[in-house]
Short mmCIF file of C-alpha atoms in Angstrom, two decimals:
data_model
loop_
_atom_site.label_atom_id
_atom_site.label_comp_id
_atom_site.label_asym_id
_atom_site.label_seq_id
_atom_site.Cartn_x
_atom_site.Cartn_y
_atom_site.Cartn_z
CA MET P 1 89.54 -71.16 42.22
CA ALA P 2 90.78 -67.46 41.89
CA THR P 3 94.05 -69.12 40.29
CA ASP P 4 91.62 -70.72 37.68
CA HIS P 5 89.88 -67.49 37.22
CA VAL P 6 92.64 -65.28 36.89
CA ARG P 7 93.87 -67.84 34.32
CA GLN P 8 90.70 -67.57 32.35
CA GLU P 9 90.74 -63.62 32.49
CA ASN P 10 94.19 -63.88 30.90
CA LEU P 11 93.55 -66.05 28.43
CA ARG P 12 90.61 -64.07 27.19
CA HIS P 13 92.75 -61.03 27.31
CA VAL P 14 95.36 -62.79 25.33
CA VAL P 15 92.84 -64.18 23.01
CA PHE P 16 91.89 -60.12 22.66
CA ILE P 17 95.20 -59.14 21.82
CA ALA P 18 96.31 -61.95 19.47
CA ALA P 19 93.59 -60.59 17.40
CA SER P 20 94.06 -57.19 17.47
CA ALA P 21 97.58 -57.76 16.42
CA ALA P 22 95.64 -60.31 13.33
CA MET P 23 94.06 -57.09 11.84
CA GLY P 24 96.65 -56.98 10.28
CA GLY P 25 96.25 -60.15 8.05
CA PHE P 26 92.81 -59.00 7.60
CA LEU P 27 94.13 -56.01 6.03
CA PHE P 28 96.33 -58.73 3.93
CA GLY P 29 93.76 -60.68 2.30
CA TYR P 30 91.43 -57.58 2.27
CA ASP P 31 93.14 -55.67 -0.26
CA SER P 32 94.96 -58.86 -1.84
CA SER P 33 91.16 -59.47 -2.82
CA VAL P 34 89.45 -56.14 -3.15
CA ILE P 35 91.12 -55.39 -6.25
CA ASN P 36 89.53 -58.42 -7.43
CA GLY P 37 86.16 -56.43 -7.99
CA ALA P 38 87.89 -53.60 -9.37
CA VAL P 39 89.96 -54.76 -12.62
CA VAL P 40 86.93 -54.36 -14.55
CA GLY P 41 86.06 -50.52 -14.11
CA ILE P 42 89.86 -50.00 -13.49
CA GLN P 43 90.22 -51.45 -17.22
CA ARG P 44 87.71 -49.48 -19.08
CA HIS P 45 88.00 -46.13 -16.83
CA PHE P 46 91.55 -45.56 -17.88
CA GLN P 47 91.29 -47.55 -21.07
CA VAL P 48 94.18 -49.55 -20.24
CA GLY P 49 95.49 -53.41 -21.70
CA PRO P 50 96.23 -56.82 -19.87
CA VAL P 51 99.47 -55.89 -19.36
CA GLU P 52 98.87 -52.41 -17.73
CA ILE P 53 96.51 -53.73 -15.21
CA GLY P 54 98.63 -57.04 -14.42
CA VAL P 55 101.07 -54.54 -12.99
CA VAL P 56 98.41 -52.08 -11.11
CA VAL P 57 97.45 -55.45 -9.82
CA ALA P 58 100.53 -57.01 -8.94
CA ILE P 59 102.30 -53.49 -7.63
CA ALA P 60 101.58 -54.30 -4.66
CA LEU P 61 103.00 -57.11 -4.12
CA LEU P 62 105.99 -55.75 -5.02
CA GLY P 63 105.33 -52.92 -2.33
CA SER P 64 104.47 -55.99 0.53
CA ALA P 65 107.90 -57.34 -0.13
CA VAL P 66 109.94 -54.26 0.56
CA GLY P 67 107.68 -53.83 3.55
CA ALA P 68 108.13 -57.35 5.01
CA TRP P 69 111.70 -57.04 4.31
CA ILE P 70 112.51 -54.03 6.89
CA GLY P 71 109.19 -54.23 8.97
CA GLY P 72 111.70 -55.99 11.72
CA GLY P 73 113.69 -53.75 11.58
CA LEU P 74 110.99 -51.06 12.36
CA ALA P 75 109.52 -53.06 15.21
CA ASP P 76 112.87 -53.14 16.66
CA ARG P 77 113.50 -49.83 16.54
CA TRP P 78 109.97 -48.27 17.16
CA GLY P 79 108.09 -50.95 19.16
CA ARG P 80 105.53 -53.46 17.66
CA THR P 81 102.47 -51.56 18.67
CA ARG P 82 103.86 -48.28 17.12
CA SER P 83 104.51 -49.95 13.94
CA MET P 84 101.58 -51.56 13.86
CA GLN P 85 99.76 -47.96 13.82
CA ALA P 86 102.50 -46.27 11.50
CA ALA P 87 101.14 -49.45 8.94
CA ALA P 88 97.51 -48.67 9.65
CA ILE P 89 97.99 -45.18 8.88
CA LEU P 90 99.81 -45.76 5.68
CA PHE P 91 97.11 -48.10 4.05
CA ALA P 92 94.58 -45.71 5.45
CA VAL P 93 96.06 -42.96 3.36
CA SER P 94 96.58 -45.76 0.34
CA SER P 95 93.28 -46.31 0.28
CA ILE P 96 91.94 -42.89 -0.14
CA GLY P 97 94.72 -42.40 -3.05
CA GLN P 98 93.06 -45.50 -4.46
CA MET P 99 89.66 -44.20 -4.39
CA LEU P 100 90.40 -40.76 -6.11
CA PRO P 101 93.21 -41.64 -8.67
CA PHE P 102 93.95 -38.94 -11.23
CA ALA P 103 95.83 -41.33 -14.04
CA VAL P 104 96.49 -45.33 -13.98
CA TRP P 105 100.46 -44.53 -12.58
CA ASP P 106 99.38 -42.47 -10.04
CA LEU P 107 96.79 -45.48 -8.74
CA THR P 108 100.18 -47.94 -9.07
CA VAL P 109 102.03 -45.35 -6.51
CA TRP P 110 98.94 -46.09 -4.13
CA ARG P 111 98.49 -49.73 -4.62
CA LEU P 112 102.53 -49.87 -3.96
CA LEU P 113 101.77 -47.85 -0.91
CA ALA P 114 99.07 -50.08 0.14
CA GLY P 115 101.55 -53.56 -0.15
CA PHE P 116 104.24 -51.82 1.64
CA ALA P 117 101.66 -51.19 4.80
CA ILE P 118 100.44 -54.79 4.34
CA GLY P 119 104.12 -56.12 3.90
CA MET P 120 104.93 -54.73 7.27
CA ALA P 121 101.73 -55.92 8.97
CA SER P 122 102.38 -59.22 7.74
CA VAL P 123 105.69 -59.66 9.75
CA LEU P 124 104.43 -57.52 12.67
CA GLY P 125 101.39 -59.33 13.88
CA PRO P 126 103.18 -62.94 13.72
CA ALA P 127 106.13 -61.76 16.00
CA TYR P 128 103.77 -59.72 18.30
CA ILE P 129 101.58 -63.21 18.81
CA ALA P 130 104.73 -65.29 19.06
CA GLU P 131 105.79 -62.76 22.23
CA VAL P 132 103.07 -62.15 23.71
CA ALA P 133 100.81 -65.62 23.98
CA PRO P 134 101.54 -68.24 26.71
CA ALA P 135 103.52 -70.75 25.17
CA ALA P 136 100.29 -73.95 25.74
CA TYR P 137 98.34 -71.80 23.42
CA ARG P 138 101.16 -70.26 20.52
CA GLY P 139 100.47 -72.53 18.16
CA ARG P 140 96.72 -71.85 18.09
CA LEU P 141 97.03 -68.42 18.63
CA GLY P 142 99.29 -68.16 16.03
CA SER P 143 97.11 -69.52 13.55
CA PHE P 144 94.69 -66.39 14.30
CA GLN P 145 97.23 -64.43 11.18
CA GLN P 146 96.38 -67.28 8.43
CA LEU P 147 92.20 -66.79 9.89
CA ALA P 148 92.38 -63.62 9.50
CA ILE P 149 94.12 -63.20 5.83
CA VAL P 150 91.33 -65.70 4.48
CA LEU P 151 88.23 -63.43 6.38
CA GLY P 152 89.48 -60.68 4.82
CA ILE P 153 89.57 -62.24 1.63
CA ALA P 154 85.68 -62.98 2.11
CA CYS P 155 84.71 -59.59 3.48
CA SER P 156 85.99 -57.58 0.74
CA GLN P 157 84.32 -60.13 -1.93
CA LEU P 158 81.18 -59.26 -0.02
CA VAL P 159 81.78 -55.66 -0.44
CA ASN P 160 82.41 -55.95 -3.80
CA TYR P 161 79.68 -57.84 -4.88
CA VAL P 162 77.05 -55.60 -2.65
CA LEU P 163 78.50 -52.22 -4.23
CA VAL P 164 77.84 -53.64 -6.86
CA ARG P 165 74.62 -54.73 -7.20
CA VAL P 166 73.67 -51.40 -5.81
CA ALA P 167 75.20 -49.95 -8.62
CA ASP P 168 72.65 -52.11 -10.82
CA GLY P 169 75.25 -54.47 -11.77
CA ASP P 170 78.23 -52.51 -13.26
CA VAL P 171 81.19 -51.40 -11.77
CA ASN P 172 81.64 -48.40 -13.86
CA ASN P 173 77.95 -46.91 -12.75
CA VAL P 174 78.39 -43.69 -10.49
CA LEU P 175 77.60 -44.29 -6.92
CA TRP P 176 77.44 -41.49 -4.49
CA GLY P 177 79.54 -39.25 -6.68
CA LEU P 178 82.10 -42.33 -7.62
CA GLN P 179 82.22 -45.09 -9.67
CA ALA P 180 81.42 -48.51 -8.08
CA TRP P 181 85.15 -49.35 -8.41
CA GLN P 182 86.56 -46.58 -6.41
CA TRP P 183 84.26 -46.70 -3.71
CA MET P 184 85.43 -50.76 -3.56
CA LEU P 185 88.99 -49.46 -3.01
CA GLY P 186 88.32 -46.76 -0.89
CA ALA P 187 86.20 -48.81 1.74
CA CYS P 188 89.85 -50.58 2.56
CA VAL P 189 90.30 -47.48 4.80
CA VAL P 190 87.25 -49.12 7.38
CA PRO P 191 89.25 -52.06 7.80
CA ALA P 192 92.69 -49.63 8.66
CA LEU P 193 90.93 -47.37 10.93
CA LEU P 194 90.18 -50.49 13.09
CA TYR P 195 93.54 -51.75 12.84
CA LEU P 196 95.51 -48.94 14.54
CA LEU P 197 92.52 -48.24 16.89
CA LEU P 198 93.18 -51.86 17.97
CA ALA P 199 96.66 -51.18 17.73
CA SER P 200 96.55 -47.83 19.64
CA ILE P 201 94.91 -50.13 22.99
CA ILE P 202 96.79 -53.36 23.32
CA PRO P 203 99.89 -53.52 25.30
CA GLU P 204 103.36 -53.53 23.97
CA SER P 205 104.76 -56.55 23.68
CA PRO P 206 107.27 -57.49 26.55
CA ARG P 207 109.74 -58.86 24.69
CA TYR P 208 110.12 -55.32 22.80
CA LEU P 209 110.15 -53.84 26.35
CA VAL P 210 113.03 -55.65 28.04
CA MET P 211 115.17 -54.77 24.68
CA ALA P 212 114.12 -50.88 25.44
CA GLY P 213 114.70 -51.18 29.35
CA ARG P 214 111.49 -50.88 30.62
CA HIS P 215 111.21 -53.62 32.75
CA GLU P 216 108.85 -52.25 35.15
CA GLN P 217 106.12 -52.41 32.07
CA ALA P 218 106.97 -55.49 30.71
CA ARG P 219 106.37 -57.25 34.21
CA GLN P 220 102.88 -55.48 33.94
CA VAL P 221 102.21 -57.04 30.38
CA LEU P 222 103.19 -60.35 31.61
CA SER P 223 101.30 -60.44 34.65
CA GLN P 224 98.17 -59.87 32.28
CA VAL P 225 98.86 -62.28 29.36
CA GLU P 226 100.82 -65.45 31.64
CA ASN P 227 99.26 -67.94 33.85
CA ALA P 228 98.89 -66.37 37.77
CA ASP P 229 101.74 -69.42 38.80
CA VAL P 230 104.00 -68.03 36.34
CA ASP P 231 107.13 -65.82 38.53
CA VAL P 232 107.60 -62.68 36.24
CA ASP P 233 110.24 -61.56 37.79
CA ALA P 234 112.17 -64.26 36.30
CA ARG P 235 110.54 -64.64 32.79
CA VAL P 236 111.83 -60.80 32.49
CA GLN P 237 115.00 -62.02 33.46
CA GLU P 238 114.93 -65.21 31.00
CA ILE P 239 113.79 -62.84 28.44
CA ARG P 240 117.08 -60.37 29.27
CA HIS P 241 119.02 -63.26 29.24
CA VAL P 242 118.06 -64.46 26.02
CA LEU P 243 118.53 -60.87 24.76
CA ARG P 244 121.83 -60.82 25.37
CA THR P 245 123.48 -63.93 24.09
CA GLU P 246 121.23 -64.17 20.92
CA ASP P 247 123.16 -64.21 17.65
CA ARG P 248 120.92 -62.91 15.12
CA PRO P 249 121.49 -64.94 11.93
CA THR P 250 122.48 -63.44 8.53
CA VAL P 251 122.08 -64.69 4.95
CA LYS P 252 125.68 -65.67 5.04
CA ASP P 253 124.54 -68.21 7.65
CA LEU P 254 122.61 -70.08 4.77
CA ARG P 255 125.22 -70.70 2.25
CA GLY P 256 125.89 -74.13 2.02
CA PRO P 257 127.19 -76.50 -1.37
CA ALA P 258 124.28 -77.13 -2.87
CA LEU P 259 123.91 -74.08 -5.40
CA GLY P 260 125.45 -72.01 -3.25
CA LEU P 261 122.55 -72.35 -0.16
CA LEU P 262 121.95 -75.17 2.45
CA PRO P 263 119.54 -78.03 1.15
CA ILE P 264 117.16 -77.20 3.50
CA VAL P 265 117.06 -73.53 2.67
CA TRP P 266 116.31 -74.65 -0.98
CA ILE P 267 113.59 -76.86 0.29
CA GLY P 268 112.06 -73.82 1.87
CA ILE P 269 112.39 -71.65 -1.22
CA VAL P 270 110.53 -74.33 -3.55
CA LEU P 271 107.84 -75.24 -1.00
CA SER P 272 106.85 -70.92 -1.01
CA VAL P 273 107.85 -71.26 -4.77
CA PHE P 274 105.02 -74.00 -5.51
CA GLN P 275 102.69 -72.49 -3.06
CA GLN P 276 102.08 -69.56 -5.56
CA PHE P 277 103.27 -71.36 -8.66
CA VAL P 278 99.89 -73.49 -8.71
CA GLY P 279 97.89 -70.61 -9.47
CA ILE P 280 95.78 -69.46 -6.39
CA ASN P 281 96.00 -65.91 -6.17
CA VAL P 282 94.85 -65.96 -9.77
CA ILE P 283 91.58 -66.68 -8.17
CA PHE P 284 91.63 -63.79 -5.32
CA TYR P 285 92.74 -61.24 -7.97
CA TYR P 286 91.02 -61.69 -11.10
CA SER P 287 87.88 -64.37 -10.43
CA SER P 288 85.93 -61.77 -11.01
CA VAL P 289 87.35 -61.57 -14.71
CA LEU P 290 87.84 -65.12 -15.21
CA TRP P 291 84.05 -65.61 -15.14
CA GLN P 292 83.09 -62.76 -16.80
CA SER P 293 85.56 -63.63 -19.53
CA VAL P 294 83.59 -66.97 -20.09
CA GLY P 295 80.50 -65.04 -20.18
CA ILE P 296 78.85 -64.47 -16.38
CA ASN P 297 77.62 -61.30 -15.77
CA GLN P 298 79.76 -58.71 -13.35
CA ALA P 299 77.00 -59.36 -9.84
CA ASP P 300 77.33 -63.11 -10.34
CA SER P 301 80.70 -62.82 -11.16
CA LEU P 302 81.17 -61.46 -7.60
CA LEU P 303 78.89 -63.59 -5.99
CA ILE P 304 80.89 -66.64 -7.04
CA SER P 305 83.16 -65.26 -5.93
CA PHE P 306 82.62 -64.49 -2.49
CA SER P 307 81.26 -68.08 -2.39
CA SER P 308 85.20 -69.27 -2.96
CA SER P 309 85.97 -67.21 -0.22
CA VAL P 310 83.50 -68.98 2.43
CA ILE P 311 84.97 -72.46 0.51
CA ASN P 312 88.37 -71.06 1.50
CA ILE P 313 87.52 -70.37 5.09
CA ILE P 314 86.45 -73.99 5.53
CA GLY P 315 89.63 -75.57 3.97
CA THR P 316 91.31 -73.26 6.77
CA PHE P 317 89.82 -74.56 9.82
CA ILE P 318 90.14 -78.13 8.22
CA ALA P 319 93.81 -77.89 7.80
CA ILE P 320 94.16 -76.35 11.70
CA ALA P 321 92.37 -79.63 12.55
CA LEU P 322 93.93 -81.87 11.00
CA VAL P 323 97.76 -80.31 11.08
CA ASP P 324 98.73 -81.95 14.07
CA ARG P 325 96.94 -85.17 13.62
CA ILE P 326 97.59 -86.66 9.91
CA GLY P 327 100.98 -84.74 9.50
CA ARG P 328 102.10 -82.25 7.39
CA LYS P 329 103.97 -83.89 4.60
CA PRO P 330 100.29 -86.21 4.05
CA LEU P 331 98.33 -83.07 3.87
CA LEU P 332 100.55 -81.34 0.87
CA LEU P 333 100.08 -84.59 -0.99
CA ILE P 334 96.22 -84.44 -0.58
CA GLY P 335 96.57 -81.11 -1.09
CA SER P 336 98.48 -81.21 -4.56
CA ALA P 337 96.84 -84.30 -5.76
CA GLY P 338 93.03 -82.46 -5.38
CA MET P 339 94.69 -79.39 -7.19
CA ALA P 340 95.92 -80.97 -10.06
CA ILE P 341 92.76 -82.93 -10.94
CA SER P 342 90.74 -79.67 -10.56
CA LEU P 343 93.11 -77.50 -12.20
CA ALA P 344 92.95 -79.92 -15.16
CA THR P 345 89.27 -80.37 -15.01
CA ALA P 346 89.05 -76.56 -15.11
CA ALA P 347 91.20 -76.09 -17.93
CA PHE P 348 88.92 -78.50 -19.99
CA ALA P 349 85.81 -76.82 -19.00
CA PHE P 350 87.52 -73.36 -20.08
CA SER P 351 88.63 -74.79 -23.51
CA SER P 352 84.48 -75.27 -24.12
CA ALA P 353 84.38 -71.54 -24.18
CA ARG P 354 82.77 -69.68 -27.77
CA THR P 355 82.17 -66.73 -28.69
CA VAL P 356 78.91 -65.74 -30.48
CA GLY P 357 78.49 -62.18 -31.70
CA GLY P 358 81.07 -60.67 -29.69
CA GLU P 359 79.62 -62.16 -26.79
CA VAL P 360 81.64 -65.29 -25.00
CA SER P 361 80.38 -67.88 -22.98
CA LEU P 362 80.51 -71.60 -21.64
CA PRO P 363 77.78 -74.04 -22.53
CA ASP P 364 75.82 -74.76 -19.28
CA VAL P 365 77.45 -78.28 -18.29
CA GLN P 366 81.27 -76.97 -18.73
CA GLY P 367 80.28 -73.88 -16.75
CA LEU P 368 79.10 -75.85 -13.94
CA VAL P 369 82.31 -78.17 -14.52
CA ALA P 370 84.81 -75.19 -14.18
CA LEU P 371 83.06 -73.68 -11.37
CA ILE P 372 83.18 -76.82 -9.41
CA ALA P 373 86.60 -77.54 -10.16
CA ALA P 374 87.62 -73.84 -9.35
CA ASN P 375 85.89 -73.97 -5.87
CA ALA P 376 87.25 -77.40 -5.31
CA PHE P 377 91.05 -76.38 -6.22
CA VAL P 378 90.01 -73.28 -3.47
CA LEU P 379 89.27 -76.10 -1.01
CA PHE P 380 92.27 -78.59 -1.98
CA PHE P 381 94.78 -75.52 -1.49
CA ALA P 382 93.38 -73.89 1.88
CA LEU P 383 92.87 -77.34 3.40
CA SER P 384 96.80 -78.12 2.62
CA TRP P 385 99.34 -75.43 0.76
CA GLY P 386 97.27 -72.62 2.30
CA VAL P 387 98.17 -73.25 5.99
CA VAL P 388 100.99 -75.99 6.55
CA VAL P 389 103.49 -74.36 4.29
CA TRP P 390 103.67 -71.55 6.96
CA VAL P 391 103.31 -73.98 9.43
CA LEU P 392 106.89 -76.11 7.85
CA LEU P 393 108.18 -72.73 7.45
CA GLY P 394 108.50 -71.98 11.25
CA GLU P 395 109.66 -75.20 12.18
CA MET P 396 111.79 -76.92 9.64
CA PHE P 397 114.84 -74.71 9.66
CA PRO P 398 117.61 -75.41 12.30
CA ASN P 399 116.86 -72.73 15.30
CA ARG P 400 120.38 -71.31 14.78
CA ILE P 401 119.49 -70.21 10.51
CA ARG P 402 115.50 -70.30 11.64
CA ALA P 403 114.98 -66.34 11.33
CA ALA P 404 117.19 -65.70 8.25
CA ALA P 405 115.96 -68.77 6.29
CA LEU P 406 112.55 -67.91 7.20
CA GLY P 407 113.20 -64.51 5.89
CA VAL P 408 114.19 -65.94 2.39
CA ALA P 409 112.10 -68.70 1.87
CA ALA P 410 109.37 -65.43 2.71
CA ALA P 411 110.69 -63.27 0.02
CA ALA P 412 110.78 -66.44 -2.55
CA GLN P 413 106.79 -66.22 -2.03
CA TRP P 414 106.25 -62.60 -2.41
CA VAL P 415 108.03 -62.71 -5.56
CA ALA P 416 106.72 -65.99 -7.47
CA ASN P 417 102.90 -64.09 -6.04
CA TRP P 418 103.92 -61.16 -7.77
CA LEU P 419 105.38 -63.43 -11.34
CA ILE P 420 102.04 -65.06 -11.17
CA THR P 421 99.97 -62.26 -10.12
CA VAL P 422 101.45 -59.55 -13.44
CA THR P 423 101.35 -62.51 -15.97
CA PHE P 424 98.08 -64.04 -15.71
CA PRO P 425 95.98 -60.71 -17.88
CA ALA P 426 98.45 -61.65 -20.49
CA LEU P 427 98.47 -65.93 -20.59
CA SER P 428 94.84 -65.50 -20.06
CA ALA P 429 94.54 -63.66 -23.14
CA TRP P 430 96.32 -65.31 -24.97
CA ASN P 431 95.33 -69.02 -23.88
CA LEU P 432 93.04 -69.42 -20.54
CA PRO P 433 92.61 -73.06 -21.05
CA LEU P 434 96.25 -73.47 -21.46
CA THR P 435 97.15 -71.04 -18.68
CA TYR P 436 95.24 -73.27 -16.29
CA ALA P 437 96.94 -76.65 -17.52
CA MET P 438 100.33 -74.89 -16.59
CA TYR P 439 98.84 -74.57 -13.09
CA ALA P 440 98.00 -78.02 -13.02
CA LEU P 441 101.03 -78.77 -13.96
CA PHE P 442 102.81 -76.78 -11.13
CA ALA P 443 100.56 -78.73 -8.50
CA VAL P 444 101.64 -82.40 -10.07
CA LEU P 445 105.07 -81.31 -9.90
CA SER P 446 104.24 -80.07 -6.13
CA PHE P 447 103.51 -83.91 -5.20
CA LEU P 448 106.24 -85.40 -6.82
CA PHE P 449 108.46 -82.63 -4.75
CA VAL P 450 106.86 -83.05 -1.52
CA ALA P 451 107.33 -87.37 -2.09
CA ARG P 452 110.39 -87.13 -2.71
CA TRP P 453 112.03 -84.36 -1.02
CA LEU P 454 110.47 -83.20 1.95
CA LYS P 455 110.51 -84.84 5.62
CA GLU P 456 107.71 -85.06 8.08
CA THR P 457 108.08 -82.62 10.83
CA LYS P 458 105.00 -83.52 12.97
CA GLY P 459 105.60 -84.18 16.53
CA ARG P 460 109.51 -83.41 16.27
CA ARG P 461 110.97 -80.87 18.69
CA LEU P 462 112.26 -77.57 16.77
CA GLU P 463 116.00 -78.73 18.12
CA GLU P 464 115.73 -82.07 16.28
CA MET P 465 115.46 -79.79 12.71
CA GLY P 466 117.72 -79.96 10.62
#
């Protein structure tokens, strides 16, 4: 009985520290989506066009790519928790800067800094959770990161909606001395400070403690997170052995005959690119602008954005429940087919938008169809490509190149995300229905790619991958 009690106590502790580390994912989701409500306000306040606003929104993604690239090195030098604290402080400072910009150029700089902090957090959280979680719970605890991202998206949409309602339905109205859109961006400081607090109270990773020669502290942490029947001294020795014999892969190890890279690396890169090229982040970065562009007022457009975030959460839970039951490949195929149909339907509905007296509107029937299609797109993405691509990237590569290949594929994902985000304002201003038709085409191509090139990884040991 005593052993069972200790195990349950340890499990609760592990769940808490894993959830705390996943707050970095919450910041990622929150910042990614909070700009959605502020875009119109920024555009009006600084009198900028679609190209400039695309740069302001997308610049954070370039910062994230840099933060993710160097985050692992900082974690090895400073420790996991101290690096999390640094990311939280940077994010808090950038949030204040975004709330009080002098011009569009310094807003862009603060967005870049916020992206850098998010990029750091995006690699620190999963790495920390993997190093702290007992093997039996690693998969479920690892899913906290994606869950935190979608919760952050939903929370930011809800905050945006409340602020614009308090500001009488206009993000440029003054609220407590600042415009509503400024409060939207400044509100990011709250989850940043919470992340800082949590990162200050959770224990350091046992792997880092062993790496730093702090073996006694490593034993203490392991005794708190492992089951009572685990030999803590043996675990410390095992970690020391792995660290001594570990051969870290580099990009050179990824070279192969297929355009300079191994075929499996290209598959990972293409999966990452397709995950972004279907246009999912357009929904979370620009959906408020999208719905306003077809005649829906600001408050209602933000409420629609929040409902999409709730659907995103539901889809994520569905994916977590199904990915180990029906497999990775079937889920991706279902998602691609559903996204292609819903995106094509949305493109058709948006083609009915009409301008009368300077006001853009959709007929009632087409407006309802567009709303249903957009939310169906979010659901199909969330229950498939949103979760499954990250699962595959973590398991599809051979052991000897996994870390380097994952880094390259993740970098490709950030770049693809940036490309879609920076081009959408100009493309939608040119032809919104055709833009969505293009995303539908990428969804069709993703179906064909998965059907032809992807191998199922369900039930296979990591040592079998290649």
